[in-house]
Short mmCIF file of C-alpha atoms in Angstrom, two decimals:
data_model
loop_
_atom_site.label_atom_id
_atom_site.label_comp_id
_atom_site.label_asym_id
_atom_site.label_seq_id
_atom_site.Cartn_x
_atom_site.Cartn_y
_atom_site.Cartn_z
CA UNK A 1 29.30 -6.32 -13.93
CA UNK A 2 31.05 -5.93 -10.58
CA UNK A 3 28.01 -5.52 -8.44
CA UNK A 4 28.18 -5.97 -4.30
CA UNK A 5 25.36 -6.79 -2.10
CA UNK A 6 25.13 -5.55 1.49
CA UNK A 7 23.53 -7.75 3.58
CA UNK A 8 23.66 -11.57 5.04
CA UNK A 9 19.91 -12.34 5.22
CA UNK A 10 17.26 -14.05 3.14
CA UNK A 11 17.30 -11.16 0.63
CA UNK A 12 20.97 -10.43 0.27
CA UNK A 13 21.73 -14.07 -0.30
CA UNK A 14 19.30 -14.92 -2.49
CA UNK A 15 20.36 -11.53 -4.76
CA UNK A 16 24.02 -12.61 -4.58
CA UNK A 17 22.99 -16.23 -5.68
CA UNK A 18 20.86 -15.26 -8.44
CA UNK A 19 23.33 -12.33 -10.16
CA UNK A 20 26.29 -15.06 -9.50
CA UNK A 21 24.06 -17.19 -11.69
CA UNK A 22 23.71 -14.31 -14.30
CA UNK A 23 27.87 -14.44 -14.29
CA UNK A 24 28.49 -11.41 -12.28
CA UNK A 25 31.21 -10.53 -10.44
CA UNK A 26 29.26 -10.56 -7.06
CA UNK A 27 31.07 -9.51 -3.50
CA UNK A 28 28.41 -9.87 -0.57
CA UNK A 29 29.02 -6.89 2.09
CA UNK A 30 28.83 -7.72 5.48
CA UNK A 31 30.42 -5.93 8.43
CA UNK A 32 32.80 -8.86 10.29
CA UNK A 33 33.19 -11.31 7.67
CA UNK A 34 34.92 -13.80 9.80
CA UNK A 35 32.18 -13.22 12.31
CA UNK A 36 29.32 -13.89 9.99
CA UNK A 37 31.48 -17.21 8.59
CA UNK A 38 31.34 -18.44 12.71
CA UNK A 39 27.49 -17.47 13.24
CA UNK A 40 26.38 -20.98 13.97
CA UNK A 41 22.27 -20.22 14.78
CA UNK A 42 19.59 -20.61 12.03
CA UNK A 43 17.45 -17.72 11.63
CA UNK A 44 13.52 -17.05 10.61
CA UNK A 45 12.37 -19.54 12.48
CA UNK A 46 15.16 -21.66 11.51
CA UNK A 47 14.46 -21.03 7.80
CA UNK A 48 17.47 -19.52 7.00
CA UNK A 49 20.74 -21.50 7.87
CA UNK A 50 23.76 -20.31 9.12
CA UNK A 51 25.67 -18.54 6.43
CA UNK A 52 28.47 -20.60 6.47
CA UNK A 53 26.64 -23.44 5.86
CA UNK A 54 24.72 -21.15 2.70
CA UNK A 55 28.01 -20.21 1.72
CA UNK A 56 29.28 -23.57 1.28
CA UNK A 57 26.87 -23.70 -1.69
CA UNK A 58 27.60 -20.19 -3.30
CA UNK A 59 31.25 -20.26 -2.74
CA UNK A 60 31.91 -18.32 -5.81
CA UNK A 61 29.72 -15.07 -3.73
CA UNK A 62 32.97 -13.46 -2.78
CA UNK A 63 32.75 -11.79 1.07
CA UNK A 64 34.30 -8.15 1.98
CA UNK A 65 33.81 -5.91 4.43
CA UNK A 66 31.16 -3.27 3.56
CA UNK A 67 33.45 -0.56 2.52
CA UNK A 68 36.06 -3.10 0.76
CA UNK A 69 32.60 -4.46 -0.97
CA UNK A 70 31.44 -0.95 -2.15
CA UNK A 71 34.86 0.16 -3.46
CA UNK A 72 35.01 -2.33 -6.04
CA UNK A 73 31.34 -2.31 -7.19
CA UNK A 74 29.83 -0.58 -10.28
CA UNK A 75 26.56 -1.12 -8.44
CA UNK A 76 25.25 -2.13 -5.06
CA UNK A 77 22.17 -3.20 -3.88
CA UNK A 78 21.28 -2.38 -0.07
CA UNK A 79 19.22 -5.55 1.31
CA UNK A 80 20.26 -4.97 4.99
CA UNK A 81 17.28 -4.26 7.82
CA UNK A 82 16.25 -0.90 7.44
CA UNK A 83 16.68 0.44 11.01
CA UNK A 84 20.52 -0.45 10.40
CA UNK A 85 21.12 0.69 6.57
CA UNK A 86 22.15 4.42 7.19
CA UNK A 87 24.51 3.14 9.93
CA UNK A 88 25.77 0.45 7.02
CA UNK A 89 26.21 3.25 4.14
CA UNK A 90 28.08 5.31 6.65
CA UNK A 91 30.46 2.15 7.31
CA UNK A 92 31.07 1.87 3.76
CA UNK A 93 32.08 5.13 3.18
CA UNK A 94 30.21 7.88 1.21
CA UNK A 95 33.12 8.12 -1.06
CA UNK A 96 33.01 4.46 -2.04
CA UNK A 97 29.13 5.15 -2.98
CA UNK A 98 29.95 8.50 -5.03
CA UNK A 99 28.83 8.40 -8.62
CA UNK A 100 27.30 4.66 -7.53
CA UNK A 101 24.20 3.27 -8.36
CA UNK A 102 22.58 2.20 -5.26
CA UNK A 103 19.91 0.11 -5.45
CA UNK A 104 17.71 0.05 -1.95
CA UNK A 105 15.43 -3.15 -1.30
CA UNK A 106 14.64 -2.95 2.49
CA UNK A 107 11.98 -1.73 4.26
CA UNK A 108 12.40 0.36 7.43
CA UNK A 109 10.37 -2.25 9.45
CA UNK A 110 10.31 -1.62 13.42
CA UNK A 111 9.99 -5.04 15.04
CA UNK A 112 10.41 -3.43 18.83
CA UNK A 113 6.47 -3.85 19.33
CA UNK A 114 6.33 -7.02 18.17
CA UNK A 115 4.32 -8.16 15.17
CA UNK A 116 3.22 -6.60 12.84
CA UNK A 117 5.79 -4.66 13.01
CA UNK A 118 5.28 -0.57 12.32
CA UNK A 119 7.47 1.77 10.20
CA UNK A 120 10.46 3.90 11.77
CA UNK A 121 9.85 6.39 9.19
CA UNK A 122 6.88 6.84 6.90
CA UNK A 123 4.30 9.23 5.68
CA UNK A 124 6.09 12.68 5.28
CA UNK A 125 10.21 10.79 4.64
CA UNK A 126 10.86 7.75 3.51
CA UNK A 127 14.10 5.20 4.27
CA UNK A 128 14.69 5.99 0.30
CA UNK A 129 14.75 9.69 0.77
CA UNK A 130 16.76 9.39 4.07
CA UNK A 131 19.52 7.53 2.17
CA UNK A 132 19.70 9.89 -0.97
CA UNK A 133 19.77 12.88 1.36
CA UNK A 134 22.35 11.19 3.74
CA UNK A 135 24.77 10.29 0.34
CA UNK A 136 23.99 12.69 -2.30
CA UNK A 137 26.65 11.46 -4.67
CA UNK A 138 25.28 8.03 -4.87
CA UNK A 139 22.36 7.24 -7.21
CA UNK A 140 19.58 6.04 -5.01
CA UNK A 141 16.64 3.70 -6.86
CA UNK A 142 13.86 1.91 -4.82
CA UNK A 143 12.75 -1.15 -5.96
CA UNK A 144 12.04 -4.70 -5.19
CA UNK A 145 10.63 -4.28 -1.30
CA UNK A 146 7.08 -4.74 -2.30
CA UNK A 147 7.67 -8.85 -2.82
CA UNK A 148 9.75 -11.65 -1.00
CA UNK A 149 13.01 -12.18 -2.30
CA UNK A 150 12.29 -15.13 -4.46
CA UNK A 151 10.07 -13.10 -6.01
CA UNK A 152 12.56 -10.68 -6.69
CA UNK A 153 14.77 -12.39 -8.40
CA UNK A 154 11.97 -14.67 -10.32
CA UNK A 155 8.80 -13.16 -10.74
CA UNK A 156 7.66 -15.72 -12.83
CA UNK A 157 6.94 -18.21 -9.62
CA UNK A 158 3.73 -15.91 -9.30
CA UNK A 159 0.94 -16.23 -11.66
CA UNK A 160 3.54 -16.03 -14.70
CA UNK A 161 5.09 -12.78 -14.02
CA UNK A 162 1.50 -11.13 -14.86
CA UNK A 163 1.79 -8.34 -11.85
CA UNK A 164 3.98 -5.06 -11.06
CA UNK A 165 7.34 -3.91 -9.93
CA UNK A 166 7.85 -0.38 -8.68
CA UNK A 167 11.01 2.17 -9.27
CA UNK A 168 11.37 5.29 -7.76
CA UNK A 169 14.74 7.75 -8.11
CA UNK A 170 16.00 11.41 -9.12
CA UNK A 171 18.44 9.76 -11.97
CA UNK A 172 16.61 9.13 -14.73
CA UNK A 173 19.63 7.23 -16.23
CA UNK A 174 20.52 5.24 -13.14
CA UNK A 175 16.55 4.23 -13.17
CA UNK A 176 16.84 2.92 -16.57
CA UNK A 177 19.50 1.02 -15.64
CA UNK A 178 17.76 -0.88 -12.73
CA UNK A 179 14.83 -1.24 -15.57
CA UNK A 180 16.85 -3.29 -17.90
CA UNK A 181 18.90 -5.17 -15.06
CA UNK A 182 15.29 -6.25 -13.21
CA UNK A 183 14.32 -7.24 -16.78
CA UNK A 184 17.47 -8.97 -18.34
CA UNK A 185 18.53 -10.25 -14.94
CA UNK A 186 15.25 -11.37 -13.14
CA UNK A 187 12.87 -11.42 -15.76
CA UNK A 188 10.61 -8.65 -14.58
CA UNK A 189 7.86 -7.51 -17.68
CA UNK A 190 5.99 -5.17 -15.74
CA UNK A 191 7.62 -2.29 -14.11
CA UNK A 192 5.89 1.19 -13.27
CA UNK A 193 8.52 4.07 -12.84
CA UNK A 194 6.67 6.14 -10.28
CA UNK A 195 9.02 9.22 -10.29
CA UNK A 196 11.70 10.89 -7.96
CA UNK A 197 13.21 9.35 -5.46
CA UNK A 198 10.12 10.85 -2.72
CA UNK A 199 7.09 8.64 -4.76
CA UNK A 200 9.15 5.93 -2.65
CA UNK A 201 6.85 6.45 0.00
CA UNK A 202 4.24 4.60 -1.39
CA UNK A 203 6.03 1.22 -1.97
CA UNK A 204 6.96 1.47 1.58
CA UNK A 205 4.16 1.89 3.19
CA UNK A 206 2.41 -0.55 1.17
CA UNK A 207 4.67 -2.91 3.41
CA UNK A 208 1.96 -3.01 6.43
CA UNK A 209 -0.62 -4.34 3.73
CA UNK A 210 1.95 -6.52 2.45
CA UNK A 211 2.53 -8.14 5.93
CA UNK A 212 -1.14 -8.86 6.11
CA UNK A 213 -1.69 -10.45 3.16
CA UNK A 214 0.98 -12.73 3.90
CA UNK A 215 -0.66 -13.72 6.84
CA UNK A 216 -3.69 -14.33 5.14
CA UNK A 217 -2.61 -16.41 2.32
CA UNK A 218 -0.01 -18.43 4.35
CA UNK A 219 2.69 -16.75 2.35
CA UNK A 220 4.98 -14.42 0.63
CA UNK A 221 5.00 -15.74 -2.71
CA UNK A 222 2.62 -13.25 -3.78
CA UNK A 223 2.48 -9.71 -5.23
CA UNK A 224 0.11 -7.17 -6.74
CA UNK A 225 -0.37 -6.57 -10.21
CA UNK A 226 -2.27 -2.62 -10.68
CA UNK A 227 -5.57 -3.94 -13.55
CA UNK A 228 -6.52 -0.87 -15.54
CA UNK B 1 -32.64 -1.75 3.60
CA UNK B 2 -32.72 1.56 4.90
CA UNK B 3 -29.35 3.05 4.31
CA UNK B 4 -27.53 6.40 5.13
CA UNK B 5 -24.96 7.66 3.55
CA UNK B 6 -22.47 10.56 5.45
CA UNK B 7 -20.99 13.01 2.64
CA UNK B 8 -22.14 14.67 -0.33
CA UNK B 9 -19.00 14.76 -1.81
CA UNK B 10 -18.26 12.39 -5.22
CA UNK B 11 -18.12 9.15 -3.36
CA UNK B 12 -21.56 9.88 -1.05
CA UNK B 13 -23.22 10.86 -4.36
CA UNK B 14 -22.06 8.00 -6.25
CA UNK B 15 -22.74 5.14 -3.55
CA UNK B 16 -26.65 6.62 -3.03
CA UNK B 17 -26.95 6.83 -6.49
CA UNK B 18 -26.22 3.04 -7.25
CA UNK B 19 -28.08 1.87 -3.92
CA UNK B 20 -30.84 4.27 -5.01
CA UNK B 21 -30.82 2.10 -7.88
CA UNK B 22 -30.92 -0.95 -6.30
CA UNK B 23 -33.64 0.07 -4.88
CA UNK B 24 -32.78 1.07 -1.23
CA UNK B 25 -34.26 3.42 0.95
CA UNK B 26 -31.73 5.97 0.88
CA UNK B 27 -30.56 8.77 3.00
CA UNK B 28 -28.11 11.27 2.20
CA UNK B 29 -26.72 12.71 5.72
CA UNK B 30 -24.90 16.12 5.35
CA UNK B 31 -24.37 18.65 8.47
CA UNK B 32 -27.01 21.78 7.13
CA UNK B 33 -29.41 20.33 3.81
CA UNK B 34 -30.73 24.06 3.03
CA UNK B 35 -27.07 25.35 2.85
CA UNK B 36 -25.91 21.99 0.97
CA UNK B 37 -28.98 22.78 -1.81
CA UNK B 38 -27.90 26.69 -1.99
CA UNK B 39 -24.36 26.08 -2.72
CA UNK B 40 -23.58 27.01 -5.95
CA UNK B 41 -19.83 26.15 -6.34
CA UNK B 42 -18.29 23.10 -8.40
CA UNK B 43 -16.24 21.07 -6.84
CA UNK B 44 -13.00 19.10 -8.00
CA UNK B 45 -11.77 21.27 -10.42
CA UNK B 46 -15.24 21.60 -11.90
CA UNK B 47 -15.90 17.78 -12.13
CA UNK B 48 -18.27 18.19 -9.49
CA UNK B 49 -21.00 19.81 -10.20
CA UNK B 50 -23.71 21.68 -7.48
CA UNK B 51 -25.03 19.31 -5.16
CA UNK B 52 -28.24 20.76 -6.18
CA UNK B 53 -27.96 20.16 -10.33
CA UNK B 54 -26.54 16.53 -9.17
CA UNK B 55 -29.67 16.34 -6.37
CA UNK B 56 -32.37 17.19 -9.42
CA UNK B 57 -31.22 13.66 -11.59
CA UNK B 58 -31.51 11.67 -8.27
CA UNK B 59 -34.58 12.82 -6.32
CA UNK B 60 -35.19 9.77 -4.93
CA UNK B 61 -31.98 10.26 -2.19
CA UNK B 62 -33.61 12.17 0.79
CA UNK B 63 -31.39 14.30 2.32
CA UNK B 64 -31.47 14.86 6.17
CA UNK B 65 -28.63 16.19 9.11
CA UNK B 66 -26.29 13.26 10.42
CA UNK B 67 -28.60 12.74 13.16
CA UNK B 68 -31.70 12.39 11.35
CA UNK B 69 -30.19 10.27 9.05
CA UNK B 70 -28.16 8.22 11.79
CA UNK B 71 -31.36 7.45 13.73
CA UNK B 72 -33.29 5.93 10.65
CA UNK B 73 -30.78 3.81 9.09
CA UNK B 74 -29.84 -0.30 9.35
CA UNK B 75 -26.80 0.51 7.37
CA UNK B 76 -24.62 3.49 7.50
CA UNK B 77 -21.71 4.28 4.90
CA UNK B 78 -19.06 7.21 6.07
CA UNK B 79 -17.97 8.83 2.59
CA UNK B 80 -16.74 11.76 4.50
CA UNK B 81 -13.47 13.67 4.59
CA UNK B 82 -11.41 11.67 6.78
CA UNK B 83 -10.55 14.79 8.42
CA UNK B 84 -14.27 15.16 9.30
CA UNK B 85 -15.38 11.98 10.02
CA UNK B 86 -14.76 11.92 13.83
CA UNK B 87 -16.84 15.36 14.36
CA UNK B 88 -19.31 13.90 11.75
CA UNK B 89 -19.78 10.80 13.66
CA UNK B 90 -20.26 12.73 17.28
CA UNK B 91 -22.95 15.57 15.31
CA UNK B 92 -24.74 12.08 14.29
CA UNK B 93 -24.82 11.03 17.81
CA UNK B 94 -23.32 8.08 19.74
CA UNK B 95 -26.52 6.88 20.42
CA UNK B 96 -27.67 6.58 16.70
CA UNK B 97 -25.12 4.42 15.92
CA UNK B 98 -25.34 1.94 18.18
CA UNK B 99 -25.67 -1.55 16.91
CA UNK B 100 -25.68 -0.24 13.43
CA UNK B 101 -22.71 -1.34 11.30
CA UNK B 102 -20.95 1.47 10.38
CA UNK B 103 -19.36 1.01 6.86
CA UNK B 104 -16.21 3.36 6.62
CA UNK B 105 -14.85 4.10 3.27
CA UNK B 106 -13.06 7.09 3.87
CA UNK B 107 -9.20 8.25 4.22
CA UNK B 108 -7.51 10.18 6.53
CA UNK B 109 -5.92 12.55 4.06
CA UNK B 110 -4.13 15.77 4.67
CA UNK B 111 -4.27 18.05 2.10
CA UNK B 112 -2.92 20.86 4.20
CA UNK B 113 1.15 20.59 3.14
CA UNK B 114 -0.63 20.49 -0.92
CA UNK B 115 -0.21 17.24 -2.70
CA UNK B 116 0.45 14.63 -2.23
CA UNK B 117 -1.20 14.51 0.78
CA UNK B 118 -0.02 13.15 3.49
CA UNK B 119 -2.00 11.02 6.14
CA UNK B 120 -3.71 12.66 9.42
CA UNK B 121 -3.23 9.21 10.91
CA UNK B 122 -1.13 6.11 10.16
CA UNK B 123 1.55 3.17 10.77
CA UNK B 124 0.27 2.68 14.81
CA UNK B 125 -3.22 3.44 14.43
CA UNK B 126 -5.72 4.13 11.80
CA UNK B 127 -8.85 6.15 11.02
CA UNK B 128 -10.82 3.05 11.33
CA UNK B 129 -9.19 1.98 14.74
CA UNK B 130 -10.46 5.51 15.98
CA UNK B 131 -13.82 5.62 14.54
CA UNK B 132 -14.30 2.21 17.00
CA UNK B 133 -12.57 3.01 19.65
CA UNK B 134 -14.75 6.36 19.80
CA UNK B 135 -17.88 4.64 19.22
CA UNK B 136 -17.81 1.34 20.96
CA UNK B 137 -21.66 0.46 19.96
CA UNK B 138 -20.95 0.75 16.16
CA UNK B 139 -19.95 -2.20 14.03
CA UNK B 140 -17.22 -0.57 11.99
CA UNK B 141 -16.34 -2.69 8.78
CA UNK B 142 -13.12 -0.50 6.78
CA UNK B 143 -13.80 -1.17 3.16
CA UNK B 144 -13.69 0.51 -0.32
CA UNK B 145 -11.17 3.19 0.36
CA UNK B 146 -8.47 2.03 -1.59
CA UNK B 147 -10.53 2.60 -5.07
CA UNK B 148 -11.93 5.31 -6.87
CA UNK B 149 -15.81 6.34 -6.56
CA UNK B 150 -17.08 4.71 -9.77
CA UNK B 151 -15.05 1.92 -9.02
CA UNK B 152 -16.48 1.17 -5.71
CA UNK B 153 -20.09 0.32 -6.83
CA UNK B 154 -18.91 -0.64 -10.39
CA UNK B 155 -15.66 -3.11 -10.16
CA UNK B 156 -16.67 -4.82 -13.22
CA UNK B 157 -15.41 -1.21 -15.14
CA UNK B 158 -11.53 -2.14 -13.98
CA UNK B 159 -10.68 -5.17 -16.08
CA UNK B 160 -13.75 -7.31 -16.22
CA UNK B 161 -13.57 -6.97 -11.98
CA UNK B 162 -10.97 -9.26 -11.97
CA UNK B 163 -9.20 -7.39 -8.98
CA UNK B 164 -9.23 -7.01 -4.98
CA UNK B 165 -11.08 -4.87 -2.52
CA UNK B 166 -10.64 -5.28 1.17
CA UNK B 167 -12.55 -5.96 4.62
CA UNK B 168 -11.22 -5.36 8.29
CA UNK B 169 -13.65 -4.76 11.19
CA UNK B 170 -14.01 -6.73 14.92
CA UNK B 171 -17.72 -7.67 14.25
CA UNK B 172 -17.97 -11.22 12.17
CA UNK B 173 -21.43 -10.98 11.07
CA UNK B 174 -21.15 -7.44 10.28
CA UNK B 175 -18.12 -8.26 8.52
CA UNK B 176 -20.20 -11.07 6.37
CA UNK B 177 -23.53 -8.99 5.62
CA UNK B 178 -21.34 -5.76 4.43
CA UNK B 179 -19.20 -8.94 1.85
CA UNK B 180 -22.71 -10.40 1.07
CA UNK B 181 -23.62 -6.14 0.23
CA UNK B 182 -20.18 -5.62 -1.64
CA UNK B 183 -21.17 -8.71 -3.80
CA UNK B 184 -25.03 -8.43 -4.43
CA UNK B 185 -25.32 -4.37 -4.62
CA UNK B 186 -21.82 -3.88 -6.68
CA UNK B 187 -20.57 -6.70 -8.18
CA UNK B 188 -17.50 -7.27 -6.12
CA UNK B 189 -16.05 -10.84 -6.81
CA UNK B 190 -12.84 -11.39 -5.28
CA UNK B 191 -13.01 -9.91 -1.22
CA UNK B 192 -10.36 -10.58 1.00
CA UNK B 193 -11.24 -10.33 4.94
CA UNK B 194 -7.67 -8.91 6.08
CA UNK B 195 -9.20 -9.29 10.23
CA UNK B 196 -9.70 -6.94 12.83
CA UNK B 197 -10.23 -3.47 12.61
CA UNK B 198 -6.71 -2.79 13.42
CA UNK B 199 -5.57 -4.28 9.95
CA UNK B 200 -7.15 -1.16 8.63
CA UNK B 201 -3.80 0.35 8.54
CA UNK B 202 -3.00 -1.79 5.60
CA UNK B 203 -5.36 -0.30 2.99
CA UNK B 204 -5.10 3.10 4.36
CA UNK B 205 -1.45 3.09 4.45
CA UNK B 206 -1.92 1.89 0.38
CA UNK B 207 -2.84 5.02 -0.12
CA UNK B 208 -0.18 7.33 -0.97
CA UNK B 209 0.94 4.24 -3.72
CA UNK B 210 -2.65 4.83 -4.97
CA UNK B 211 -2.44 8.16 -5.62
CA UNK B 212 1.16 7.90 -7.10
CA UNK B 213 -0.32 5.15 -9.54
CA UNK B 214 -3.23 7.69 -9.89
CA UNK B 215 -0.58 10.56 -11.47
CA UNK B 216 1.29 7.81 -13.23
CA UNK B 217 -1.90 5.85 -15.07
CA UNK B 218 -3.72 9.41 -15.58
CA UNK B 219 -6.35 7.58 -14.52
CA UNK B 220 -8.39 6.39 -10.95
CA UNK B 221 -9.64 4.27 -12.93
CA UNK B 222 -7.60 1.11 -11.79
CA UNK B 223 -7.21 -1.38 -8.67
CA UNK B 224 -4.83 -3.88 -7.71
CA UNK B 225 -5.21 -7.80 -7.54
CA UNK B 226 -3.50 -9.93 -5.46
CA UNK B 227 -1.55 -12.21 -7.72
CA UNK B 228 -0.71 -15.61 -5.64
#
């Protein structure tokens, strides 16, 4: 499948490395490309390398601007900061999303007041809601920003894979399809299909939890699996 | 241990039932008790019967105003509307619940725009954050809200037990004797002190995922377990 990911960080490269794996045809969107190839600073602490330096590794993760990414994609997953996505979709052009199955990872986290950080929209809107009502055409499904990205893409590191994934969308047939893909692709077993595109809320404001807990245990290689 | 419990609703009944059982001294604070007895309504689409017909099976709850009940109690447990609590907590007095630790399960719900609610308070402050900075004397502990009544005193019901519940609060020792209640009184297991009282947002942020899960299982019967 011809599937871009917009986004340079921890999450967008680890997506782009694990569906090149899976033999997609993977174009990581980024706004300047020659920019982000002269970025020279490590970031997260100095977790995350420079991405040229990344890139030298996953050469086959093509790079296009976000627009030039989006054209050419069947499907896209968002995995840029939330307080910049909208301004991202806009660059890429609602008519290069039309018809598009947009998968949206990030959480609209608000790091101005330092940590933890608080939402920039929660409770009565969501960042998923925001984005579906923004591009109408495109097929908006939330998933994947309740867990760190190497969780995302391998949710057997934790306990075996024996916890939950949440999707939430208005296309019942685009949400299937982001079923099977977190299945066939990632190996997800357990995924809960919470309903429209609004029952997003929840998964994102489980975030602030979710940012505790990783303080507490020392890290994000954890998630939460709903016993019943 | 002489405890109080605020709120006749399902959760106030069902926490002085079990610590009724355990053999506490147990007060049941409500704002009038003669017009709490004459009510003849059920509650929660009929799942809740007349306090009175629920008040005949468990005699051994006394029932007293906030303030009565305040003043006599080690150990206090707010089950009240989280839109309540606040006025609750003042009609109990200020002076009552000094130095008493102050056990608040409640959520700030809004049932106002009809469901899902939203939350009264959230993502910079919490109902717990209030509750202490409003009454400075009281040892507020935030615990229990994120599952179901029967769940709270009966964790063993959800899949053997084998799931989380939370703590936040300022107050270490408080913190401790309410864990060393959750575990001898209920059966909790697996408790995970999140921190101060400010990391209440976490767990009542959860809550709109809870009550999506809610819909989705059919069920409150359920919690979630940290998998790490």
């Amino acid at each position: 499948m011809n599937i871009s990911v917009f986004g340079s960080g921890m999450v967008g490269r680890t997506l782009s490395a694990k569906l090149v794996e899976r033999r997609h045809n993977v174009v990581l969107g980024t706004r300047d490309v020659d920019a982000l190839l002269a970025r020279t600073e490590a970031g997260m602490g100095g977790r995350l390398p420079p991405f040229a330096e990344w890139h030298r590794d996953h050469s086959s993760v093509q790079l296009a601007p976000f627009a030039v990414a989006a054209e050419s994609a069947d499907l896209i997953f968002n995995a840029t900061a939330g307080e910049a996505t909208l301004d991202v979709l806009k660059s890429a052009g609602e008519e290069n999303l039309d018809g598009k199955i947009l998968i949206d990872v990030s959480n609209p986290l608000d790091h101005s007041s330092g940590f933890p950080p608080t939402l920039s929209v929660c409770n009565t809107e969501s960042l998923a809601e925001q984005i579906q009502a923004t591009f109408s055409g495109a097929r908006v499904v939330k998933t994947l920003n309740t867990v760190t990205a190497a969780v995302m893409v391998e949710p057997d590191a934790v306990e075996g894979g024996d916890h939950h994934i949440f999707v939430s969308g208005n296309d019942h047939e685009a949400k299937d399809r982001v079923v099977e893909l977190l299945k066939s692709e990632f190996g997800w077993r357990n995924v809960i299909d919470l309903g429209d595109i609004k029952t997003a809320r929840g998964p994102e404001m489980y975030l602030p939890l979710w940012l505790q807990l990783m303080g507490n245990l020392g890290t994000p290689m954890f998630n939460i699996k709903v016993a019943h």
